[in-house]
Amino acid sequence: MTKQLLLIDGNSIVFRAFFAMHNQMDKFTNKDGLHTAAIYGFKLMLDHVLQNFKPDAALVAFDAGKVTFRTKMYDDYKGGRNKTPNELTEQIPYVRELIKDSGLHSYDLANYEADDIIGTLAKQADDAGYKTLIVTGDRDLTQLASENTTVAVTHKGVTDTEHYTPAHVEEKLGITPRQIIDMKALMGDSSDNYPGVTKIGEKTAIKLVKQFGSVEELYEHIDELKKSKMKEHLIEDEEIARQCKTLATILRDAPIKISLADLKYEGPQNDELVKFYKEMGFKSFLKKMDPDHVGDEDEATIAPISYTVLTKDNLTKLAQLKGEVSFYLEMPEANYHTSPFAGFVIGNDECWFTSRDVELLKEAPLKDLLENTGIKKNVFNAKAQIVGLHRLGISLEDINFDLLLASYLLNTNDNSNDLGQVAQEHDYDDVRTDEEVYGKGAKRAVPDDDEVFFSHLATKARAIAHLRKDLFAKLDENKQTPLYTDIELPLARVLAKMEITGVHVDAQTLKNMGSKLTERLAEIESQIYQEAGEEFNINSTKQLGHILFEKLKLPVIKKTKTGYSTAVDALEKLADKSPIVEQILEYRQIAKLQSTYITGLLKVIHSNDQKIHTRYLQTLTQTGRLSSVDPNLQNIPVRLPEGRLIRKAFVPSHEGWQIFSSDYSQVELRVLAHITGDKNLQDDFKNGEDIHASTARRIFHLAPDAEIDRNMRRRAKAVNFGIVYGISDYGLAQRIHVSRAEAHEFIQNYFHEFPGVKKYINDTIAFAKENGYVETITHRRRYLPDIHAKSFSKRSFAERTAMNTPIQGSAADIIKIAMIRMQDELEKRHLQAKMLLQIHDELVFEAPKEEIPVLSELVPKVMDSAVKLDVPLKVDSKYGDTWYDLKK
DNA sequence: GCGTTCACG
DNA sequence: ACGTACGTGAACGCC
């Protein structure tokens, strides 16, 4: 058997691990406050490597210090690098301990870099007939690739690696691994801080290396080069090139004091590892260890719990519950309108009561408890609990703490529907996740074993109770208590009501439309096949791409990661090339209506009431908006006339009733005017201007009374949208089909005309960089860890989000406040009208015809007075017999 | 389960 | 040299 050697570039992997997890750095600390992200990442890498490569010998090489023979010959070698953060330095000794406990050797050598140790051992191993795997985060080491040595360079994170063999190097660069040294000598290395030859980058360097073979050969034959600037630079920088070649060369004969024989790998020392993981707080690794070594550790990680199983005969025991209880009704399926009930738990630290029999909830002692307005309820997902209990004829009153909702407000990423996962986010570990207890995928099931199920329920209720104080304190710290108490929690009840009410949908209308669409679809389909000359699956972008771009040879406009793009914007550019393009666009439009809106909606009409009951997700979006699922009622077609017809099926649930709808006009731009304080933008709104027209006047420098043609208004509108989304000249140019230069000019003009907006953008990004988050007018928070990202595109995205989130999020805050007040008004005035839908800036109601005049007054009044901004809010209302027929 | 496309604000 | 407007959900093909 060929022996195998594993060589790991310790420093570079530790760096990678540290920065890969930089965003979550705060989560990776042990009980002593030691940062552990790099240790954790190193361990991940190690496991991953050892799973795929079984070494007989293994070594992790480290740099010995800053001074090396390279710094002695070139002062600035690796100069200009930032100081290694303390959070990383403190982890290095622990990484070395991890290496030792894992059964690997580690080594460093004064005056030499880890690279040189690796290069030297790889050479010895090559000579001795070993197969060697080098793992590193540094691409420089690819020069060591050979027939028997593969270099794995981390790609993304620490476990995703790219394997460099001589063939792979050849394929990527067209040169041999050893020639990488020559390439680097010519092009330099900015991270190691040596320059190379002036004006020569990777492309030119590779060309020269291919042509001449090496730096030495190049200078042998320098006269053969034609006269050029490049030749002058080469001649001028010859000394530098030769010196850089030495710097770039990894030694293969460093004076190391170890040999292959010293590197034997005989597997981990499990007892030591268990101790180490405990010290680091690596629970997941502990769990994965051999059970012999963990023992009952797994069980012991969750504090035991006792509970009382409720029956019809012991309900009187509940009398002891006073003041405050935690309650959890288990509905194992996501859709709580239809999910079966698996059981429930109620109680406090004194005693947890539980049962599988939800019928017990209807018995007086329990029902009265839940409906009692003097006993505070602590729950997880208030809205789901309200709906679930409503199905059992129970009204859940006096909800105090909602773990899910509070957790979401503290950090919008903590939005799992799994209580165990959310608890873990807050460092509470005495509860398992549903996935652990119920399994996942097809195997997911509520366990038959009472002990397992009941203790899971009881630990969930306990988790809610134990996290309450801590999360309330954190909300307070963030100034988010009013957001929780006055907006989100009351909103949960309003949303529950809307979902329970549901919206009446006429199935027959949908079916009739469906048959027409089916006919039309068949027609277009045969036209497309005719045009293509064969039958294929039009829904498959792969097959469609083949037909359009290979068979019909249409020009390729845009590519995707996996092939040709066939999206609308690409196809529109081909419309004049072949009739098949328009046919495909029409096919797509109709197929979408058919599958998503006809069949899709028909599937979710409840047979008992002919209504659709969506679920609003209150804890999902990163901005504070709602989202709607099962089905999504926030994206019913409206823009195109064909799609808009779908709305004819949305009808009132009673004879003699109508649909009524009010929407905010330009709410996001008004919010922008408010939070930026921009004088010009505020004046335009205060003067009741058509905002896109007045923007056009300003950015195109027109007279105040100038006529604005449609195209100008369209462009100005795009600029306004662009500002809200975090604009780039490229993006704007794409959208309104102008040159990038023109788009750039529009944006410059905008910032000149609206200097307050410009200042807001700068200030907000600065705030995000300083604090790591941004806020809305109600102190809703969004964290933006990528605001510090090295990657331009990641960082840019975070910057755009930083300025967009306060705008989109504040608009969401406003309509949420309006919804709560609106529901109050409907009840206070004993109106029959029902709030049915929220579509971000619009509220849809159904009401008896005679109440329409009342709503026409009331709804806009409530909506435009929801908050007081520095600019007025404007609301438009419409009504009609169906959602399609709405008119002013 | 992921990628692409397209529906909405 | 890069990659490009914010926030969502559903259907479908493909692996």
mmCIF file of N, CA and C in Angstrom, chain A residues 443-514:
data_model
loop_
_atom_site.group_PDB
_atom_site.id
_atom_site.type_symbol
_atom_site.label_atom_id
_atom_site.label_comp_id
_atom_site.label_asym_id
_atom_site.label_seq_id
_atom_site.Cartn_x
_atom_site.Cartn_y
_atom_site.Cartn_z
ATOM 1 N N LYS A 443 -39.533 11.053 7.727
ATOM 2 C CA LYS A 443 -39.522 10.327 9.002
ATOM 3 C C LYS A 443 -40.107 11.133 10.148
ATOM 4 N N ARG A 444 -40.410 12.397 9.899
ATOM 5 C CA ARG A 444 -40.896 13.243 10.982
ATOM 6 C C ARG A 444 -42.217 12.705 11.547
ATOM 7 N N ALA A 445 -42.258 12.512 12.845
ATOM 8 C CA ALA A 445 -43.472 12.016 13.489
ATOM 9 C C ALA A 445 -43.413 12.317 14.980
ATOM 10 N N VAL A 446 -44.589 12.553 15.552
ATOM 11 C CA VAL A 446 -44.659 12.748 16.996
ATOM 12 C C VAL A 446 -44.448 11.379 17.646
ATOM 13 N N PRO A 447 -43.540 11.271 18.627
ATOM 14 C CA PRO A 447 -43.213 9.949 19.180
ATOM 15 C C PRO A 447 -44.382 9.317 19.930
ATOM 16 N N ASP A 448 -44.470 7.985 19.847
ATOM 17 C CA ASP A 448 -45.506 7.242 20.572
ATOM 18 C C ASP A 448 -45.196 7.188 22.060
ATOM 19 N N ASP A 449 -43.902 7.252 22.352
ATOM 20 C CA ASP A 449 -43.470 7.141 23.737
ATOM 21 C C ASP A 449 -43.906 8.380 24.528
ATOM 22 N N ASP A 450 -44.793 8.168 25.501
ATOM 23 C CA ASP A 450 -45.320 9.292 26.286
ATOM 24 C C ASP A 450 -44.220 10.066 26.987
ATOM 25 N N GLU A 451 -43.292 9.325 27.597
ATOM 26 C CA GLU A 451 -42.228 9.985 28.358
ATOM 27 C C GLU A 451 -41.444 10.951 27.465
ATOM 28 N N VAL A 452 -41.096 10.471 26.259
ATOM 29 C CA VAL A 452 -40.327 11.314 25.341
ATOM 30 C C VAL A 452 -41.139 12.547 24.931
ATOM 31 N N PHE A 453 -42.385 12.313 24.555
ATOM 32 C CA PHE A 453 -43.210 13.415 24.043
ATOM 33 C C PHE A 453 -43.552 14.419 25.142
ATOM 34 N N PHE A 454 -44.010 13.915 26.263
ATOM 35 C CA PHE A 454 -44.427 14.830 27.336
ATOM 36 C C PHE A 454 -43.253 15.633 27.886
ATOM 37 N N SER A 455 -42.093 14.976 28.015
ATOM 38 C CA SER A 455 -40.995 15.794 28.554
ATOM 39 C C SER A 455 -40.539 16.828 27.524
ATOM 40 N N HIS A 456 -40.670 16.483 26.246
ATOM 41 C CA HIS A 456 -40.335 17.494 25.242
ATOM 42 C C HIS A 456 -41.267 18.698 25.366
ATOM 43 N N LEU A 457 -42.562 18.424 25.465
ATOM 44 C CA LEU A 457 -43.524 19.530 25.617
ATOM 45 C C LEU A 457 -43.218 20.334 26.883
ATOM 46 N N ALA A 458 -42.984 19.632 27.969
ATOM 47 C CA ALA A 458 -42.755 20.326 29.241
ATOM 48 C C ALA A 458 -41.483 21.179 29.176
ATOM 49 N N THR A 459 -40.435 20.643 28.527
ATOM 50 C CA THR A 459 -39.201 21.444 28.459
ATOM 51 C C THR A 459 -39.405 22.661 27.565
ATOM 52 N N LYS A 460 -40.276 22.539 26.578
ATOM 53 C CA LYS A 460 -40.568 23.715 25.739
ATOM 54 C C LYS A 460 -41.218 24.808 26.580
ATOM 55 N N ALA A 461 -42.228 24.425 27.355
ATOM 56 C CA ALA A 461 -42.926 25.418 28.186
ATOM 57 C C ALA A 461 -41.950 26.030 29.189
ATOM 58 N N ARG A 462 -41.073 25.170 29.722
ATOM 59 C CA ARG A 462 -40.089 25.665 30.679
ATOM 60 C C ARG A 462 -39.140 26.683 30.008
ATOM 61 N N ALA A 463 -38.750 26.385 28.767
ATOM 62 C CA ALA A 463 -37.848 27.294 28.050
ATOM 63 C C ALA A 463 -38.500 28.672 27.894
ATOM 64 N N ILE A 464 -39.787 28.668 27.541
ATOM 65 C CA ILE A 464 -40.504 29.943 27.382
ATOM 66 C C ILE A 464 -40.456 30.712 28.703
ATOM 67 N N ALA A 465 -40.791 30.003 29.770
ATOM 68 C CA ALA A 465 -40.827 30.659 31.086
ATOM 69 C C ALA A 465 -39.464 31.217 31.475
ATOM 70 N N HIS A 466 -38.420 30.418 31.209
ATOM 71 C CA HIS A 466 -37.092 30.833 31.671
ATOM 72 C C HIS A 466 -36.464 31.928 30.817
ATOM 73 N N LEU A 467 -36.918 32.068 29.569
ATOM 74 C CA LEU A 467 -36.323 33.094 28.712
ATOM 75 C C LEU A 467 -37.045 34.439 28.814
ATOM 76 N N ARG A 468 -38.197 34.426 29.434
ATOM 77 C CA ARG A 468 -39.034 35.622 29.442
ATOM 78 C C ARG A 468 -38.307 36.853 29.988
ATOM 79 N N LYS A 469 -37.755 36.706 31.175
ATOM 80 C CA LYS A 469 -37.144 37.845 31.837
ATOM 81 C C LYS A 469 -35.979 38.410 31.019
ATOM 82 N N ASP A 470 -35.150 37.481 30.588
ATOM 83 C CA ASP A 470 -33.950 37.843 29.847
ATOM 84 C C ASP A 470 -34.290 38.595 28.548
ATOM 85 N N LEU A 471 -35.271 38.062 27.806
ATOM 86 C CA LEU A 471 -35.604 38.700 26.532
ATOM 87 C C LEU A 471 -36.303 40.037 26.720
ATOM 88 N N PHE A 472 -37.151 40.119 27.726
ATOM 89 C CA PHE A 472 -37.779 41.411 28.006
ATOM 90 C C PHE A 472 -36.708 42.449 28.340
ATOM 91 N N ALA A 473 -35.703 42.022 29.104
ATOM 92 C CA ALA A 473 -34.627 42.950 29.464
ATOM 93 C C ALA A 473 -33.869 43.408 28.215
ATOM 94 N N LYS A 474 -33.626 42.454 27.308
ATOM 95 C CA LYS A 474 -32.910 42.830 26.090
ATOM 96 C C LYS A 474 -33.736 43.789 25.227
ATOM 97 N N LEU A 475 -35.050 43.537 25.152
ATOM 98 C CA LEU A 475 -35.916 44.443 24.389
ATOM 99 C C LEU A 475 -35.815 45.851 24.972
ATOM 100 N N ASP A 476 -35.833 45.908 26.288
ATOM 101 C CA ASP A 476 -35.765 47.188 26.971
ATOM 102 C C ASP A 476 -34.451 47.904 26.653
ATOM 103 N N GLU A 477 -33.378 47.143 26.703
ATOM 104 C CA GLU A 477 -32.056 47.677 26.406
ATOM 105 C C GLU A 477 -32.015 48.295 25.003
ATOM 106 N N ASN A 478 -32.703 47.642 24.074
ATOM 107 C CA ASN A 478 -32.740 48.111 22.679
ATOM 108 C C ASN A 478 -33.802 49.183 22.449
ATOM 109 N N LYS A 479 -34.491 49.609 23.484
ATOM 110 C CA LYS A 479 -35.621 50.543 23.353
ATOM 111 C C LYS A 479 -36.722 49.952 22.471
ATOM 112 N N GLN A 480 -36.894 48.637 22.555
ATOM 113 C CA GLN A 480 -37.873 47.991 21.679
ATOM 114 C C GLN A 480 -39.132 47.557 22.426
ATOM 115 N N THR A 481 -39.230 47.882 23.708
ATOM 116 C CA THR A 481 -40.409 47.436 24.450
ATOM 117 C C THR A 481 -41.712 47.969 23.851
ATOM 118 N N PRO A 482 -41.785 49.272 23.496
ATOM 119 C CA PRO A 482 -43.034 49.742 22.886
ATOM 120 C C PRO A 482 -43.335 49.044 21.552
ATOM 121 N N LEU A 483 -42.297 48.767 20.770
ATOM 122 C CA LEU A 483 -42.501 48.061 19.505
ATOM 123 C C LEU A 483 -43.143 46.703 19.770
ATOM 124 N N TYR A 484 -42.656 46.027 20.806
ATOM 125 C CA TYR A 484 -43.209 44.715 21.138
ATOM 126 C C TYR A 484 -44.620 44.845 21.707
ATOM 127 N N THR A 485 -44.751 45.695 22.724
ATOM 128 C CA THR A 485 -46.005 45.758 23.480
ATOM 129 C C THR A 485 -47.132 46.430 22.705
ATOM 130 N N ASP A 486 -46.790 47.517 21.990
ATOM 131 C CA ASP A 486 -47.841 48.325 21.370
ATOM 132 C C ASP A 486 -48.062 47.990 19.903
ATOM 133 N N ILE A 487 -47.100 47.308 19.268
ATOM 134 C CA ILE A 487 -47.282 47.000 17.855
ATOM 135 C C ILE A 487 -47.339 45.492 17.598
ATOM 136 N N GLU A 488 -46.229 44.798 17.762
ATOM 137 C CA GLU A 488 -46.200 43.421 17.282
ATOM 138 C C GLU A 488 -47.161 42.484 18.009
ATOM 139 N N LEU A 489 -47.211 42.569 19.336
ATOM 140 C CA LEU A 489 -48.089 41.648 20.052
ATOM 141 C C LEU A 489 -49.565 41.898 19.746
ATOM 142 N N PRO A 490 -50.039 43.156 19.815
ATOM 143 C CA PRO A 490 -51.434 43.388 19.404
ATOM 144 C C PRO A 490 -51.673 43.014 17.937
ATOM 145 N N LEU A 491 -50.670 43.213 17.096
ATOM 146 C CA LEU A 491 -50.842 42.883 15.681
ATOM 147 C C LEU A 491 -51.065 41.382 15.496
ATOM 148 N N ALA A 492 -50.423 40.578 16.306
ATOM 149 C CA ALA A 492 -50.585 39.124 16.190
ATOM 150 C C ALA A 492 -52.066 38.759 16.280
ATOM 151 N N ARG A 493 -52.752 39.415 17.191
ATOM 152 C CA ARG A 493 -54.179 39.136 17.369
ATOM 153 C C ARG A 493 -54.984 39.602 16.148
ATOM 154 N N VAL A 494 -54.621 40.770 15.629
ATOM 155 C CA VAL A 494 -55.325 41.296 14.443
ATOM 156 C C VAL A 494 -55.116 40.351 13.250
ATOM 157 N N LEU A 495 -53.890 39.922 13.066
ATOM 158 C CA LEU A 495 -53.589 39.025 11.946
ATOM 159 C C LEU A 495 -54.324 37.697 12.106
ATOM 160 N N ALA A 496 -54.360 37.199 13.339
ATOM 161 C CA ALA A 496 -55.081 35.944 13.577
ATOM 162 C C ALA A 496 -56.523 36.092 13.131
ATOM 163 N N LYS A 497 -57.129 37.214 13.479
ATOM 164 C CA LYS A 497 -58.523 37.465 13.091
ATOM 165 C C LYS A 497 -58.684 37.461 11.585
ATOM 166 N N MET A 498 -57.767 38.138 10.897
ATOM 167 C CA MET A 498 -57.853 38.218 9.431
ATOM 168 C C MET A 498 -57.719 36.828 8.810
ATOM 169 N N GLU A 499 -56.774 36.065 9.331
ATOM 170 C CA GLU A 499 -56.562 34.723 8.787
ATOM 171 C C GLU A 499 -57.777 33.842 9.021
ATOM 172 N N ILE A 500 -58.349 33.959 10.227
ATOM 173 C CA ILE A 500 -59.513 33.133 10.559
ATOM 174 C C ILE A 500 -60.699 33.537 9.695
ATOM 175 N N THR A 501 -60.888 34.851 9.514
ATOM 176 C CA THR A 501 -61.986 35.320 8.658
ATOM 177 C C THR A 501 -61.828 34.751 7.263
ATOM 178 N N GLY A 502 -60.635 34.857 6.696
ATOM 179 C CA GLY A 502 -60.396 34.316 5.350
ATOM 180 C C GLY A 502 -61.063 35.151 4.282
ATOM 181 N N VAL A 503 -60.747 34.857 3.040
ATOM 182 C CA VAL A 503 -61.351 35.607 1.944
ATOM 183 C C VAL A 503 -62.082 34.638 1.017
ATOM 184 N N HIS A 504 -63.288 35.051 0.678
ATOM 185 C CA HIS A 504 -64.156 34.188 -0.118
ATOM 186 C C HIS A 504 -63.679 34.177 -1.577
ATOM 187 N N VAL A 505 -63.483 32.982 -2.127
ATOM 188 C CA VAL A 505 -63.037 32.878 -3.518
ATOM 189 C C VAL A 505 -63.985 31.981 -4.288
ATOM 190 N N ASP A 506 -64.441 32.481 -5.420
ATOM 191 C CA ASP A 506 -65.414 31.738 -6.217
ATOM 192 C C ASP A 506 -64.693 30.747 -7.135
ATOM 193 N N ALA A 507 -64.795 29.469 -6.762
ATOM 194 C CA ALA A 507 -64.068 28.421 -7.492
ATOM 195 C C ALA A 507 -64.518 28.339 -8.953
ATOM 196 N N GLN A 508 -65.800 28.537 -9.182
ATOM 197 C CA GLN A 508 -66.306 28.388 -10.552
ATOM 198 C C GLN A 508 -65.657 29.415 -11.493
ATOM 199 N N THR A 509 -65.536 30.641 -11.012
ATOM 200 C CA THR A 509 -64.887 31.680 -11.824
ATOM 201 C C THR A 509 -63.477 31.234 -12.215
ATOM 202 N N LEU A 510 -62.746 30.699 -11.253
ATOM 203 C CA LEU A 510 -61.389 30.250 -11.540
ATOM 204 C C LEU A 510 -61.401 29.105 -12.545
ATOM 205 N N LYS A 511 -62.316 28.161 -12.356
ATOM 206 C CA LYS A 511 -62.368 26.998 -13.255
ATOM 207 C C LYS A 511 -62.663 27.440 -14.680
ATOM 208 N N ASN A 512 -63.615 28.383 -14.837
ATOM 209 C CA ASN A 512 -63.941 28.863 -16.187
ATOM 210 C C ASN A 512 -62.728 29.520 -16.844
ATOM 211 N N MET A 513 -62.045 30.354 -16.072
ATOM 212 C CA MET A 513 -60.852 30.980 -16.630
ATOM 213 C C MET A 513 -59.832 29.914 -16.995
ATOM 214 N N GLY A 514 -59.734 28.917 -16.133
ATOM 215 C CA GLY A 514 -58.766 27.845 -16.337
ATOM 216 C C GLY A 514 -58.974 27.124 -17.657
#
